[in-house]
Amino acid sequence: MEVNVKDKDKIVEIWLTNSDKEDDEVSELVDEICRTYSGRKYRTAVFISGTGSLEDCTENLLCSNI
């Protein structure tokens, strides 16, 4: 898990790996971080790794945004 706090923009980014998303302790920690920063009027974004091919997903995303 990686957490990036951008105080200037009041944004918290939480990046989870595939193994992180299956871990109950990580899930509890994410919930705690969200609660803490919500009280400080920050926006929280949680990014979770997927299972698809990065190349295929990127190609599809680029093609759909042309």
mmCIF file of C-alpha atoms in Angstrom:
data_model
loop_
_atom_site.group_PDB
_atom_site.id
_atom_site.type_symbol
_atom_site.label_atom_id
_atom_site.label_comp_id
_atom_site.label_asym_id
_atom_site.label_seq_id
_atom_site.Cartn_x
_atom_site.Cartn_y
_atom_site.Cartn_z
ATOM 1 C CA MET A 1 0.000 0.000 0.000
ATOM 2 C CA GLU A 2 1.169 3.487 -0.822
ATOM 3 C CA VAL A 3 -0.403 6.652 0.571
ATOM 4 C CA ASN A 4 0.219 10.080 -0.959
ATOM 5 C CA VAL A 5 -1.121 13.147 0.835
ATOM 6 C CA LYS A 6 -1.327 16.328 -1.217
ATOM 7 C CA ASP A 7 -1.998 19.004 1.381
ATOM 8 C CA LYS A 8 -2.099 21.846 -1.142
ATOM 9 C CA ASP A 9 -5.005 20.213 -3.011
ATOM 10 C CA LYS A 10 -6.498 18.470 0.058
ATOM 11 C CA ILE A 11 -6.309 15.082 -1.658
ATOM 12 C CA VAL A 12 -5.246 11.694 -0.297
ATOM 13 C CA GLU A 13 -4.312 8.967 -2.779
ATOM 14 C CA ILE A 14 -4.254 5.372 -1.566
ATOM 15 C CA TRP A 15 -2.723 2.811 -3.946
ATOM 16 C CA LEU A 16 -3.411 -0.883 -3.288
ATOM 17 C CA THR A 17 -1.804 -3.934 -4.861
ATOM 18 C CA ASN A 18 -3.722 -7.133 -5.581
ATOM 19 C CA SER A 19 -2.475 -8.657 -2.322
ATOM 20 C CA ASP A 20 -3.414 -5.496 -0.367
ATOM 21 C CA LYS A 21 -7.039 -5.657 -1.458
ATOM 22 C CA GLU A 22 -7.363 -9.165 0.039
ATOM 23 C CA ASP A 23 -5.844 -8.171 3.405
ATOM 24 C CA ASP A 24 -8.330 -7.344 6.192
ATOM 25 C CA GLU A 25 -5.741 -5.313 8.135
ATOM 26 C CA VAL A 26 -5.055 -3.149 5.082
ATOM 27 C CA SER A 27 -8.793 -2.689 4.584
ATOM 28 C CA GLU A 28 -9.183 -1.478 8.176
ATOM 29 C CA LEU A 29 -6.237 0.890 7.742
ATOM 30 C CA VAL A 30 -7.738 2.319 4.542
ATOM 31 C CA ASP A 31 -11.035 2.909 6.361
ATOM 32 C CA GLU A 32 -9.200 4.651 9.200
ATOM 33 C CA ILE A 33 -7.259 6.891 6.790
ATOM 34 C CA CYS A 34 -10.482 7.808 4.971
ATOM 35 C CA ARG A 35 -12.246 8.697 8.220
ATOM 36 C CA THR A 36 -9.311 10.745 9.476
ATOM 37 C CA TYR A 37 -8.932 12.828 6.345
ATOM 38 C CA SER A 38 -12.669 13.162 5.771
ATOM 39 C CA GLY A 39 -12.839 15.029 9.073
ATOM 40 C CA ARG A 40 -10.189 17.391 7.736
ATOM 41 C CA LYS A 41 -12.217 18.024 4.536
ATOM 42 C CA TYR A 42 -9.826 16.094 2.260
ATOM 43 C CA ARG A 43 -10.954 14.059 -0.740
ATOM 44 C CA THR A 44 -9.746 10.480 -0.689
ATOM 45 C CA ALA A 45 -9.132 8.367 -3.798
ATOM 46 C CA VAL A 46 -8.424 4.642 -3.538
ATOM 47 C CA PHE A 47 -6.744 3.018 -6.544
ATOM 48 C CA ILE A 48 -6.860 -0.787 -6.670
ATOM 49 C CA SER A 49 -4.779 -2.929 -9.019
ATOM 50 C CA GLY A 50 -6.791 -4.903 -11.516
ATOM 51 C CA THR A 51 -6.290 -8.294 -13.062
ATOM 52 C CA GLY A 52 -6.415 -7.364 -16.736
ATOM 53 C CA SER A 53 -3.516 -6.852 -19.104
ATOM 54 C CA LEU A 54 -2.086 -3.346 -18.719
ATOM 55 C CA GLU A 55 -1.353 -3.186 -22.449
ATOM 56 C CA ASP A 56 -4.881 -4.227 -23.475
ATOM 57 C CA CYS A 57 -6.577 -1.978 -20.942
ATOM 58 C CA THR A 58 -4.465 1.024 -21.963
ATOM 59 C CA GLU A 59 -5.151 0.391 -25.643
ATOM 60 C CA ASN A 60 -8.912 0.161 -25.004
ATOM 61 C CA LEU A 61 -8.853 3.332 -22.928
ATOM 62 C CA LEU A 62 -6.950 5.256 -25.587
ATOM 63 C CA CYS A 63 -9.207 4.010 -28.386
ATOM 64 C CA SER A 64 -12.374 4.937 -26.511
ATOM 65 C CA ASN A 65 -11.135 8.474 -25.858
ATOM 66 C CA ILE A 66 -10.278 9.391 -29.445
#
